[in-house]
Short mmCIF file of C-alpha atoms in Angstrom, two decimals:
data_model
loop_
_atom_site.label_atom_id
_atom_site.label_comp_id
_atom_site.label_asym_id
_atom_site.label_seq_id
_atom_site.Cartn_x
_atom_site.Cartn_y
_atom_site.Cartn_z
CA UNK H 19 55.03 -129.39 17.99
CA UNK H 20 53.67 -125.84 18.82
CA UNK H 21 50.30 -124.65 17.27
CA UNK H 22 50.51 -122.12 14.50
CA UNK H 23 50.37 -118.18 14.85
CA UNK H 24 47.39 -116.64 14.62
CA UNK H 25 47.57 -113.23 13.67
CA UNK H 26 45.15 -110.29 13.24
CA UNK H 27 41.94 -112.75 13.66
CA UNK H 28 39.08 -111.47 12.07
CA UNK H 29 35.49 -112.02 13.10
CA UNK H 30 33.40 -113.24 10.34
CA UNK H 31 29.69 -114.48 10.53
CA UNK H 32 27.52 -116.38 8.43
CA UNK H 33 24.33 -117.47 8.18
CA UNK H 34 23.60 -120.83 9.42
CA UNK H 35 22.01 -123.27 7.22
CA UNK H 36 18.60 -124.48 7.64
CA UNK H 37 17.04 -127.41 5.66
CA UNK H 38 16.16 -131.04 5.64
CA UNK H 39 16.35 -133.67 3.29
CA UNK H 40 19.38 -134.66 1.27
CA UNK H 41 22.52 -132.84 1.39
CA UNK H 42 22.97 -132.23 -2.37
CA UNK H 43 20.28 -129.61 -2.27
CA UNK H 44 20.09 -125.91 -1.61
CA UNK H 45 18.87 -122.60 -2.77
CA UNK H 46 19.57 -120.86 -6.36
CA UNK H 47 18.17 -117.94 -7.69
CA UNK H 48 14.18 -119.63 -8.01
CA UNK H 49 13.19 -120.35 -11.66
CA UNK H 50 10.76 -117.80 -12.96
CA UNK H 51 7.23 -119.31 -12.23
CA UNK H 52 6.60 -119.81 -16.25
CA UNK H 53 9.66 -121.75 -16.55
CA UNK H 54 10.23 -124.09 -13.47
CA UNK H 55 12.58 -127.07 -13.49
CA UNK H 56 10.77 -129.96 -15.01
CA UNK H 57 10.95 -133.56 -13.13
CA UNK H 58 10.01 -137.32 -14.20
CA UNK H 59 9.09 -139.80 -11.81
CA UNK H 60 8.28 -143.16 -12.77
CA UNK H 61 6.20 -145.76 -10.43
CA UNK H 62 4.76 -148.61 -10.28
CA UNK H 63 2.81 -151.01 -7.97
CA UNK H 64 4.13 -154.25 -6.11
CA UNK H 65 1.24 -156.25 -6.22
CA UNK H 66 -1.50 -154.70 -4.04
CA UNK H 67 1.19 -154.14 -1.26
CA UNK H 68 3.32 -151.35 -1.86
CA UNK H 69 4.83 -148.99 -4.54
CA UNK H 70 8.28 -149.28 -5.87
CA UNK H 71 10.16 -146.27 -7.79
CA UNK H 72 10.95 -147.21 -11.19
CA UNK H 73 12.90 -143.79 -12.19
CA UNK H 74 13.64 -140.68 -11.59
CA UNK H 75 15.45 -137.56 -13.63
CA UNK H 76 16.81 -136.88 -10.12
CA UNK H 77 17.71 -138.27 -6.58
CA UNK H 78 14.46 -138.08 -5.36
CA UNK H 79 14.15 -141.21 -3.09
CA UNK H 80 15.60 -145.62 -3.24
CA UNK H 81 14.85 -147.51 -6.11
CA UNK H 82 14.38 -151.37 -5.48
CA UNK H 83 12.80 -150.84 -1.87
CA UNK H 84 9.22 -150.51 -0.98
CA UNK H 85 7.21 -147.43 -0.27
CA UNK H 86 10.15 -145.26 -0.29
CA UNK H 87 10.81 -142.11 1.20
CA UNK H 88 10.39 -139.58 -1.46
CA UNK H 89 12.09 -136.24 -1.68
CA UNK H 90 11.02 -133.43 -3.18
CA UNK H 91 11.84 -129.74 -3.87
CA UNK H 92 9.78 -126.37 -4.43
CA UNK H 93 9.50 -124.60 -7.40
CA UNK H 94 10.27 -127.99 -9.36
CA UNK H 95 7.45 -128.94 -12.11
CA UNK H 96 6.78 -132.51 -11.56
CA UNK H 97 5.20 -135.39 -13.25
CA UNK H 98 4.69 -138.82 -11.24
CA UNK H 99 3.81 -141.45 -14.21
CA UNK H 100 1.80 -143.97 -12.05
CA UNK H 101 2.30 -147.59 -14.36
CA UNK H 102 -0.37 -148.99 -11.92
CA UNK H 103 -3.29 -146.51 -12.25
CA UNK H 104 -6.56 -147.77 -12.71
CA UNK H 105 -6.61 -150.52 -10.38
CA UNK H 106 -4.32 -148.27 -7.77
CA UNK H 107 -4.94 -144.36 -8.13
CA UNK H 108 -2.47 -142.54 -6.67
CA UNK H 109 -2.65 -139.49 -4.05
CA UNK H 110 -0.74 -137.09 -2.22
CA UNK H 111 -2.05 -136.39 1.67
CA UNK H 112 -1.08 -134.31 4.15
CA UNK H 113 -0.30 -135.29 7.77
CA UNK H 114 -4.10 -135.46 8.74
CA UNK H 115 -4.86 -137.66 6.20
CA UNK H 116 -6.63 -135.02 3.63
CA UNK H 117 -6.14 -135.20 -0.14
CA UNK H 118 -4.22 -132.75 -1.84
CA UNK H 119 -3.55 -134.00 -5.11
CA UNK H 120 -5.82 -137.41 -6.43
CA UNK H 121 -6.32 -139.53 -9.43
CA UNK H 122 -9.81 -140.89 -7.81
CA UNK H 123 -11.45 -137.63 -6.11
CA UNK H 124 -10.75 -133.83 -5.72
CA UNK H 125 -8.10 -132.76 -3.93
CA UNK H 126 -7.48 -129.33 -2.30
CA UNK H 127 -4.89 -127.71 -4.59
CA UNK H 128 -6.17 -129.53 -7.77
CA UNK H 129 -7.97 -125.57 -8.57
CA UNK H 130 -4.94 -124.07 -6.91
CA UNK H 131 -3.33 -121.62 -10.31
CA UNK H 132 0.32 -121.80 -9.17
CA UNK H 133 -0.10 -125.55 -8.37
CA UNK H 134 -1.75 -125.74 -12.16
CA UNK H 135 -2.35 -128.99 -11.56
CA UNK H 136 -2.99 -131.89 -15.02
CA UNK H 137 -3.99 -134.91 -15.00
CA UNK H 138 -4.15 -137.09 -18.08
CA UNK H 139 -4.05 -141.10 -17.95
CA UNK H 140 -0.74 -142.20 -15.89
CA UNK H 141 0.53 -138.68 -15.23
CA UNK H 142 0.03 -136.74 -12.26
CA UNK H 143 1.18 -133.14 -13.31
CA UNK H 144 1.93 -130.35 -10.51
CA UNK H 145 4.34 -127.47 -9.51
CA UNK H 146 5.49 -127.95 -5.93
CA UNK H 147 4.53 -124.40 -4.54
CA UNK H 148 5.59 -123.84 -1.18
CA UNK H 149 2.11 -124.09 0.72
CA UNK H 150 1.68 -127.20 -1.21
CA UNK H 151 4.73 -128.14 0.15
CA UNK H 152 4.25 -127.07 3.58
CA UNK H 153 1.11 -129.64 3.62
CA UNK H 154 2.51 -132.24 1.69
CA UNK H 155 3.07 -135.15 3.96
CA UNK H 156 2.82 -138.68 2.18
CA UNK H 157 1.93 -140.29 -1.12
CA UNK H 158 -0.63 -143.39 -0.59
CA UNK H 159 -2.88 -146.11 -3.17
CA UNK H 160 -6.77 -145.04 -2.38
CA UNK H 161 -7.28 -148.83 -2.72
CA UNK H 162 -4.49 -150.28 -0.68
CA UNK H 163 -3.91 -148.32 2.74
CA UNK H 164 -0.57 -150.48 2.74
CA UNK H 165 0.51 -148.82 -0.44
CA UNK H 166 1.78 -145.82 1.62
CA UNK H 167 4.99 -143.91 2.05
CA UNK H 168 6.49 -141.00 3.44
CA UNK H 169 7.21 -137.51 1.28
CA UNK H 170 9.53 -134.48 2.64
CA UNK H 171 10.25 -131.19 0.96
CA UNK H 172 12.91 -128.91 0.75
CA UNK H 173 13.25 -125.33 -0.34
CA UNK H 174 15.05 -124.40 -3.45
CA UNK H 175 16.71 -125.78 -6.66
CA UNK H 176 19.40 -128.24 -7.00
CA UNK H 177 22.44 -126.00 -6.37
CA UNK H 178 25.34 -126.85 -8.90
CA UNK H 179 28.57 -126.73 -6.52
CA UNK H 180 31.14 -128.61 -6.32
CA UNK H 181 34.57 -127.74 -4.38
CA UNK H 182 38.17 -129.68 -4.54
CA UNK H 183 40.13 -129.44 -1.20
CA UNK H 184 44.01 -130.84 -1.52
CA UNK H 185 46.19 -132.39 0.83
CA UNK H 186 48.17 -129.06 2.11
CA UNK H 187 50.78 -127.79 4.50
CA UNK H 188 50.48 -124.15 6.16
CA UNK H 189 52.45 -122.39 8.76
CA UNK H 190 55.30 -123.89 7.05
CA UNK H 191 58.58 -123.42 5.92
CA UNK H 192 60.07 -120.96 3.30
CA UNK H 193 62.86 -119.94 1.94
CA UNK H 194 60.82 -116.95 0.51
CA UNK H 195 60.26 -115.53 4.40
CA UNK H 196 62.10 -116.23 7.43
CA UNK H 197 58.62 -116.64 8.80
CA UNK H 198 56.33 -119.57 8.53
CA UNK H 199 53.31 -118.99 6.34
CA UNK H 200 50.39 -117.84 8.29
CA UNK H 201 47.77 -120.60 8.90
CA UNK H 202 45.47 -120.87 6.02
CA UNK H 203 43.97 -123.45 3.70
CA UNK H 204 43.08 -122.72 -0.51
CA UNK H 205 40.44 -124.84 -1.70
CA UNK H 206 38.90 -124.85 -5.48
CA UNK H 207 35.20 -124.15 -5.64
CA UNK H 208 32.44 -123.94 -8.25
CA UNK H 209 29.45 -123.01 -7.62
CA UNK H 210 26.02 -120.98 -9.68
CA UNK H 211 24.73 -119.45 -6.40
CA UNK H 212 26.25 -117.07 -3.60
CA UNK H 213 27.59 -119.16 -1.13
CA UNK H 214 29.81 -119.77 1.96
CA UNK H 215 32.37 -121.48 1.98
CA UNK H 216 33.11 -122.99 5.93
CA UNK H 217 36.00 -125.42 6.77
CA UNK H 218 35.33 -127.63 9.87
CA UNK H 219 37.48 -129.91 11.81
CA UNK H 220 36.14 -132.51 13.56
CA UNK H 221 35.68 -132.37 17.85
CA UNK H 222 32.07 -133.80 19.61
CA UNK H 223 30.85 -132.19 16.19
CA UNK H 224 32.45 -130.38 13.25
CA UNK H 225 33.47 -126.97 14.53
CA UNK H 226 34.38 -124.09 12.22
CA UNK H 227 37.90 -123.35 11.68
CA UNK H 228 37.24 -120.62 9.00
CA UNK H 229 35.10 -119.52 6.63
CA UNK H 230 34.18 -116.80 4.01
CA UNK H 231 30.89 -115.63 2.27
CA UNK H 232 31.31 -115.45 -1.75
CA UNK H 233 29.58 -113.86 -4.41
CA UNK H 234 28.70 -116.90 -7.19
CA UNK H 235 30.93 -114.50 -9.53
CA UNK H 236 33.87 -115.52 -7.10
CA UNK H 237 32.95 -119.07 -7.04
CA UNK H 238 34.24 -120.19 -10.61
CA UNK H 239 37.01 -122.98 -9.91
CA UNK H 240 39.22 -120.73 -8.71
CA UNK H 241 41.53 -121.51 -5.55
CA UNK H 242 39.60 -119.44 -2.48
CA UNK H 243 41.63 -118.91 0.64
CA UNK H 244 40.18 -119.54 4.14
CA UNK H 245 42.59 -118.06 6.79
CA UNK H 246 42.40 -120.63 10.16
CA UNK H 247 41.14 -118.48 12.74
CA UNK H 248 40.42 -121.64 15.49
CA UNK H 249 43.57 -124.03 15.62
CA UNK H 250 41.85 -126.64 17.71
CA UNK H 251 42.21 -129.57 14.62
CA UNK H 252 45.29 -128.14 13.42
CA UNK H 253 47.21 -130.29 12.00
CA UNK H 254 44.99 -133.11 10.73
CA UNK H 255 41.44 -133.68 8.49
CA UNK H 256 39.43 -130.72 7.48
CA UNK H 257 36.71 -130.56 5.80
CA UNK H 258 35.29 -127.92 3.30
CA UNK H 259 32.06 -127.36 2.75
CA UNK H 260 29.99 -124.74 0.13
CA UNK H 261 26.19 -124.09 1.68
CA UNK H 262 24.32 -121.98 -0.54
CA UNK H 263 23.74 -118.53 0.90
CA UNK H 264 19.91 -118.12 0.37
CA UNK H 265 19.69 -121.41 2.41
CA UNK H 266 21.19 -119.99 5.38
CA UNK H 267 19.51 -118.99 9.29
CA UNK H 268 21.54 -118.08 11.98
CA UNK H 269 25.04 -117.00 12.88
CA UNK H 270 28.58 -118.57 12.88
CA UNK H 271 32.05 -117.56 13.59
CA UNK H 272 35.48 -119.71 13.86
CA UNK H 273 35.53 -121.95 16.97
CA UNK H 274 31.82 -122.68 16.56
CA UNK H 275 29.87 -125.89 16.66
CA UNK H 276 27.97 -126.41 13.16
CA UNK H 277 24.22 -127.81 13.53
CA UNK H 278 22.95 -130.60 12.47
CA UNK H 279 20.71 -128.38 9.86
CA UNK H 280 23.49 -126.55 8.48
CA UNK H 281 25.08 -129.99 7.49
CA UNK H 282 21.77 -131.21 5.72
CA UNK H 283 21.93 -127.99 3.65
CA UNK H 284 25.69 -128.61 2.11
CA UNK H 285 25.82 -128.45 -1.27
CA UNK H 286 29.27 -130.02 -1.58
CA UNK H 287 32.23 -130.88 0.38
CA UNK H 288 35.55 -132.25 0.40
CA UNK H 289 37.77 -133.69 2.89
CA UNK H 290 42.36 -133.21 3.18
CA UNK H 291 45.26 -133.29 5.90
CA UNK H 292 46.12 -129.93 6.50
CA UNK H 293 49.70 -130.79 7.92
CA UNK H 294 52.41 -128.54 9.59
CA UNK H 295 56.06 -129.38 8.17
CA UNK H 296 59.20 -127.57 8.75
CA UNK H 297 62.46 -128.41 6.26
CA UNK H 298 65.96 -127.01 6.87
CA UNK H 299 68.79 -127.62 4.30
CA UNK H 300 72.27 -127.45 4.91
CA UNK H 301 75.35 -125.62 3.92
CA UNK H 302 77.14 -127.80 2.55
CA UNK H 303 81.03 -128.27 1.47
CA UNK H 304 83.20 -130.75 0.33
CA UNK H 305 86.61 -130.99 -2.06
CA UNK H 306 85.38 -134.18 -4.47
CA UNK H 307 82.88 -133.05 -7.18
CA UNK H 308 79.31 -134.51 -6.85
CA UNK H 309 78.20 -136.72 -9.36
CA UNK H 310 75.04 -138.93 -9.91
CA UNK H 311 74.72 -141.04 -7.05
CA UNK H 312 76.55 -139.16 -4.70
CA UNK H 313 75.19 -137.39 -1.51
CA UNK H 314 75.07 -133.57 -2.49
CA UNK H 315 73.21 -132.60 0.36
CA UNK H 316 71.72 -133.58 3.98
CA UNK H 317 68.78 -131.89 5.21
CA UNK H 318 66.21 -132.03 8.60
CA UNK H 319 62.58 -132.07 7.77
CA UNK H 320 59.21 -132.63 10.08
CA UNK H 321 55.72 -133.41 8.10
CA UNK H 322 52.99 -133.72 10.73
CA UNK H 323 49.68 -134.38 10.01
CA UNK H 324 47.72 -135.04 13.38
CA UNK H 325 48.20 -138.45 13.12
CA UNK H 326 47.85 -139.05 10.11
CA UNK H 327 51.22 -138.44 8.33
CA UNK H 328 51.36 -138.78 4.52
CA UNK H 329 54.64 -140.04 3.12
CA UNK H 330 57.08 -137.78 1.15
CA UNK H 331 60.36 -137.18 -0.17
CA UNK H 332 62.24 -133.83 -0.48
CA UNK H 333 63.42 -132.98 -3.79
CA UNK H 334 66.29 -130.76 -4.26
CA UNK H 335 66.02 -127.74 -7.69
CA UNK H 336 68.95 -125.98 -8.96
CA UNK H 337 68.73 -122.25 -8.81
CA UNK H 338 69.18 -119.51 -11.42
CA UNK H 339 71.16 -116.06 -10.05
CA UNK H 340 69.19 -117.51 -6.65
CA UNK H 341 65.45 -118.00 -8.40
CA UNK H 342 64.30 -121.58 -8.03
CA UNK H 343 64.53 -123.29 -11.04
CA UNK H 344 61.11 -125.49 -10.53
CA UNK H 345 61.10 -128.01 -13.46
CA UNK H 346 64.76 -129.50 -13.07
CA UNK H 347 66.53 -131.21 -10.17
CA UNK H 348 69.46 -132.14 -9.32
CA UNK H 349 68.96 -134.86 -6.05
CA UNK H 350 66.15 -136.14 -4.19
CA UNK H 351 65.59 -138.26 -0.50
CA UNK H 352 64.17 -141.71 -0.17
CA UNK H 353 60.53 -141.95 0.68
CA UNK H 354 59.73 -140.50 4.61
CA UNK H 355 56.97 -139.87 6.80
CA UNK H 356 56.95 -137.92 9.91
CA UNK H 357 59.87 -136.42 11.62
CA UNK H 358 63.44 -137.06 10.29
CA UNK H 359 67.10 -135.74 10.91
CA UNK H 360 70.38 -135.68 8.58
CA UNK H 361 68.40 -137.08 5.61
CA UNK H 362 70.67 -137.44 2.75
CA UNK H 363 69.61 -136.20 -0.57
CA UNK H 364 71.55 -138.38 -3.16
CA UNK H 365 72.14 -136.14 -6.77
CA UNK H 366 70.37 -137.06 -10.07
CA UNK H 367 69.98 -134.65 -13.16
CA UNK H 368 66.84 -134.78 -14.16
CA UNK H 369 65.62 -133.60 -16.97
CA UNK H 370 68.90 -134.47 -18.69
CA UNK H 371 68.80 -131.90 -20.88
CA UNK H 372 68.59 -129.29 -18.05
CA UNK H 373 70.52 -126.30 -18.25
CA UNK H 374 70.89 -125.82 -14.19
CA UNK H 375 71.48 -129.19 -13.07
CA UNK H 376 74.64 -130.33 -14.35
CA UNK H 377 77.06 -133.58 -12.97
CA UNK H 378 79.42 -133.66 -11.49
CA UNK H 379 79.08 -130.33 -9.82
CA UNK H 380 82.04 -128.34 -8.24
CA UNK H 381 81.69 -124.41 -7.16
CA UNK H 382 79.60 -122.98 -5.61
CA UNK H 383 76.02 -122.76 -5.97
CA UNK H 384 72.62 -122.34 -3.97
CA UNK H 385 70.20 -125.08 -3.97
CA UNK H 386 66.20 -124.79 -2.86
CA UNK H 387 64.58 -127.87 -1.29
CA UNK H 388 61.33 -128.96 -1.69
CA UNK H 389 58.67 -131.25 -0.26
CA UNK H 390 56.55 -133.41 -2.59
CA UNK H 391 53.62 -135.49 -1.29
CA UNK H 392 54.22 -139.27 -2.05
CA UNK H 393 50.91 -140.20 -4.05
CA UNK H 394 51.39 -143.61 -5.18
CA UNK H 395 51.20 -145.45 -1.74
CA UNK H 396 55.46 -146.36 -2.05
CA UNK H 397 56.19 -147.52 1.44
CA UNK H 398 58.87 -145.57 3.46
CA UNK H 399 62.12 -146.28 2.94
CA UNK H 400 61.66 -146.58 -1.12
CA UNK H 401 63.84 -145.00 -3.05
CA UNK H 402 62.51 -141.84 -4.91
CA UNK H 403 63.56 -140.10 -8.08
CA UNK H 404 63.36 -136.37 -8.80
CA UNK H 405 60.32 -134.77 -9.89
CA UNK H 406 58.40 -137.94 -9.23
CA UNK H 407 55.73 -136.37 -6.55
CA UNK H 408 53.38 -133.53 -7.16
CA UNK H 409 54.50 -130.48 -5.05
CA UNK H 410 53.25 -130.23 -1.08
CA UNK H 411 50.83 -126.93 -0.99
CA UNK H 412 51.69 -124.64 1.54
CA UNK H 413 49.46 -121.84 1.93
CA UNK H 414 49.49 -118.20 3.62
CA UNK H 415 46.56 -116.50 4.96
CA UNK H 416 47.57 -113.30 2.88
CA UNK H 417 49.62 -113.96 -0.13
CA UNK H 418 47.49 -117.78 -0.82
CA UNK H 419 49.80 -120.73 -2.07
CA UNK H 420 53.81 -119.99 -1.57
CA UNK H 421 56.06 -120.55 -4.23
CA UNK H 422 57.51 -124.06 -4.16
CA UNK H 423 55.26 -125.32 -1.20
CA UNK H 424 57.37 -126.10 2.09
CA UNK H 425 61.51 -125.52 1.15
CA UNK H 426 64.57 -124.13 2.44
CA UNK H 427 67.71 -122.58 0.66
CA UNK H 428 71.71 -123.63 1.43
CA UNK H 429 74.66 -123.32 -0.46
CA UNK H 430 76.95 -125.84 -1.75
CA UNK H 431 81.04 -125.50 -2.22
CA UNK H 432 83.28 -127.83 -3.77
CA UNK H 433 86.96 -126.60 -3.87
CA UNK H 434 88.84 -129.58 -4.90
CA UNK H 435 92.02 -127.36 -4.54
CA UNK H 436 91.46 -127.89 -0.77
CA UNK H 437 92.51 -131.38 -1.03
CA UNK H 438 96.57 -130.18 -2.00
CA UNK H 439 97.53 -128.43 1.53
CA UNK H 440 100.95 -128.95 2.86
CA UNK H 441 101.07 -131.23 6.18
CA UNK H 442 104.21 -130.80 8.45
CA UNK H 443 106.31 -133.88 9.90
CA UNK H 444 104.39 -134.11 13.30
CA UNK H 445 100.95 -134.20 11.00
CA UNK H 446 99.59 -130.80 11.19
CA UNK H 447 98.32 -128.32 8.52
CA UNK H 448 101.48 -125.59 7.81
CA UNK H 449 98.99 -123.41 8.98
CA UNK H 450 99.76 -124.13 12.72
CA UNK H 451 95.95 -123.63 14.14
CA UNK H 452 95.48 -126.96 15.86
CA UNK H 453 92.24 -126.10 17.43
CA UNK H 454 90.40 -126.50 14.01
CA UNK H 455 90.13 -129.98 11.97
CA UNK H 456 90.99 -129.81 8.93
CA UNK H 457 87.98 -130.30 6.02
CA UNK H 458 87.97 -133.73 5.10
CA UNK H 459 85.77 -136.49 3.78
CA UNK H 460 87.23 -139.31 5.33
CA UNK H 461 83.51 -140.19 7.07
CA UNK H 462 82.21 -141.53 3.31
CA UNK H 463 83.59 -141.09 -0.01
CA UNK H 464 79.77 -140.17 -0.90
CA UNK H 465 79.65 -138.00 1.48
CA UNK H 466 81.41 -134.15 0.87
CA UNK H 467 82.52 -133.36 4.33
CA UNK H 468 79.04 -131.08 5.61
CA UNK H 469 79.14 -129.55 8.11
CA UNK H 470 76.20 -129.97 11.40
CA UNK H 471 72.65 -129.64 10.55
CA UNK H 472 71.42 -125.47 10.68
CA UNK H 473 68.08 -127.06 11.86
CA UNK H 474 64.98 -124.84 12.18
CA UNK H 475 65.02 -124.27 16.14
CA UNK H 476 63.10 -127.04 17.52
CA UNK H 477 62.22 -129.50 14.53
CA UNK H 478 58.61 -129.02 13.69
CA UNK H 479 58.21 -125.73 15.43
CA UNK H 480 57.27 -122.49 13.86
CA UNK H 481 60.87 -120.77 14.63
CA UNK H 482 62.76 -118.71 12.06
CA UNK H 483 65.86 -120.25 10.69
CA UNK H 484 69.42 -120.09 11.72
CA UNK H 485 71.38 -120.48 8.99
CA UNK H 486 74.85 -121.59 8.93
CA UNK H 487 77.16 -119.82 5.96
CA UNK H 488 80.03 -120.75 4.70
CA UNK H 489 83.49 -118.70 4.97
CA UNK H 490 84.50 -117.30 1.90
CA UNK H 491 87.27 -119.74 0.16
CA UNK H 492 86.26 -122.33 2.40
CA UNK H 493 88.14 -120.68 5.36
CA UNK H 494 86.82 -122.40 8.77
CA UNK H 495 85.64 -120.07 11.00
CA UNK H 496 88.24 -119.21 14.56
CA UNK H 497 87.54 -120.61 17.94
CA UNK H 498 86.72 -117.30 18.55
CA UNK H 499 83.72 -116.79 15.70
CA UNK H 500 82.32 -119.98 17.52
CA UNK H 501 82.35 -118.42 20.35
CA UNK H 502 80.44 -115.26 19.10
CA UNK H 503 78.30 -117.59 17.25
CA UNK H 504 77.41 -119.70 20.53
CA UNK H 505 77.03 -116.60 22.72
CA UNK H 506 74.38 -115.06 19.68
#
């Protein structure tokens, strides 16, 4: 399958994240000096051998292990509760072993007004300022050297960020346009600070496929469209990341490899399979009304996930004066995967009280086929029911998610009058044309004499459609017409 078109590439640069410690931390606007965030951490001794973390208001370290490493955040006011105080004085030290804050003696930061150190009974209370964070290296019991653990610090307050990245298609078919969608993905992002939204794929290391820099008022849970400007990982698995702007330094653009420091600054991420899909629904013709259980159409369809090909079904929807009726269904395929040709869409009316999906069907009408992702672990080949599964989203760089997802439209004509044609004694139709066969349904009682597929050129590629349209009143084309079509 050919790669997606990338039109009008735009260079976007953002500052790459530099941070250490837990990836759930980033930088917010910063709490006011007189009202910092407060976090309580409870420690206890394990005999005279080690410290253990009993509880904490946030994830500062691992509970149930000896001398866990702590990750503390600047501008947060901590209360360390030492349940072993008395015989086990707690002290915070720098890398050279010098005392910074101590329950025995006086540490060098205890008189710092910004640190605002307080000590009472079991509690050590202090604000982690930037200078203290730069010096802070370890915690220890002054009476038992084996009771020692390391400390790392991160710059900033905890960021509240959530990103949702569903499986989706792009560079894919849509009946609303002759061209496939322009490569992009859509993610829902909520964050309480200005952030970079970065979409990556895996090479030797994560590679930037596309990115946007957004203000916090643009990150309130709404969909964010990220154009795919580096298609090296498409189709396939991609990851959407949110990184607070205040936690960034350096420059990236699509195609760059993401550094370890940037990964460590991520506030939240989510993974999705981004697929390339094509769908071609055939125009159809027959002379018997179509009822439930009959084949109403056939289609060529491909969903390429770069090796992680998800199961899907193709539902068929009625139209109202050419407009898609999304909440009514008139048929579906079995559960499919990968690339399939001439798959049968079996008629079934859902819901029973629909206005535009009536069966049995005769006459002429337009229908829209649509790819739906199978999300209940049904195996390939299982029967599906229309409307059972969610639509496979189809995202365009300019328009975002397009109506109906991955779609195609075709016309079906059922004309029972054609079964009444006179036949000469020699078996020929009385129009005398020996070059064109009569339209029949002798192949299968359920298949109303459909013509060959008008598939998208190079199934799975990204070319415009070439529909085979029916002749007025069901008349077959002449040999001259067919030659003209082939020459064209």
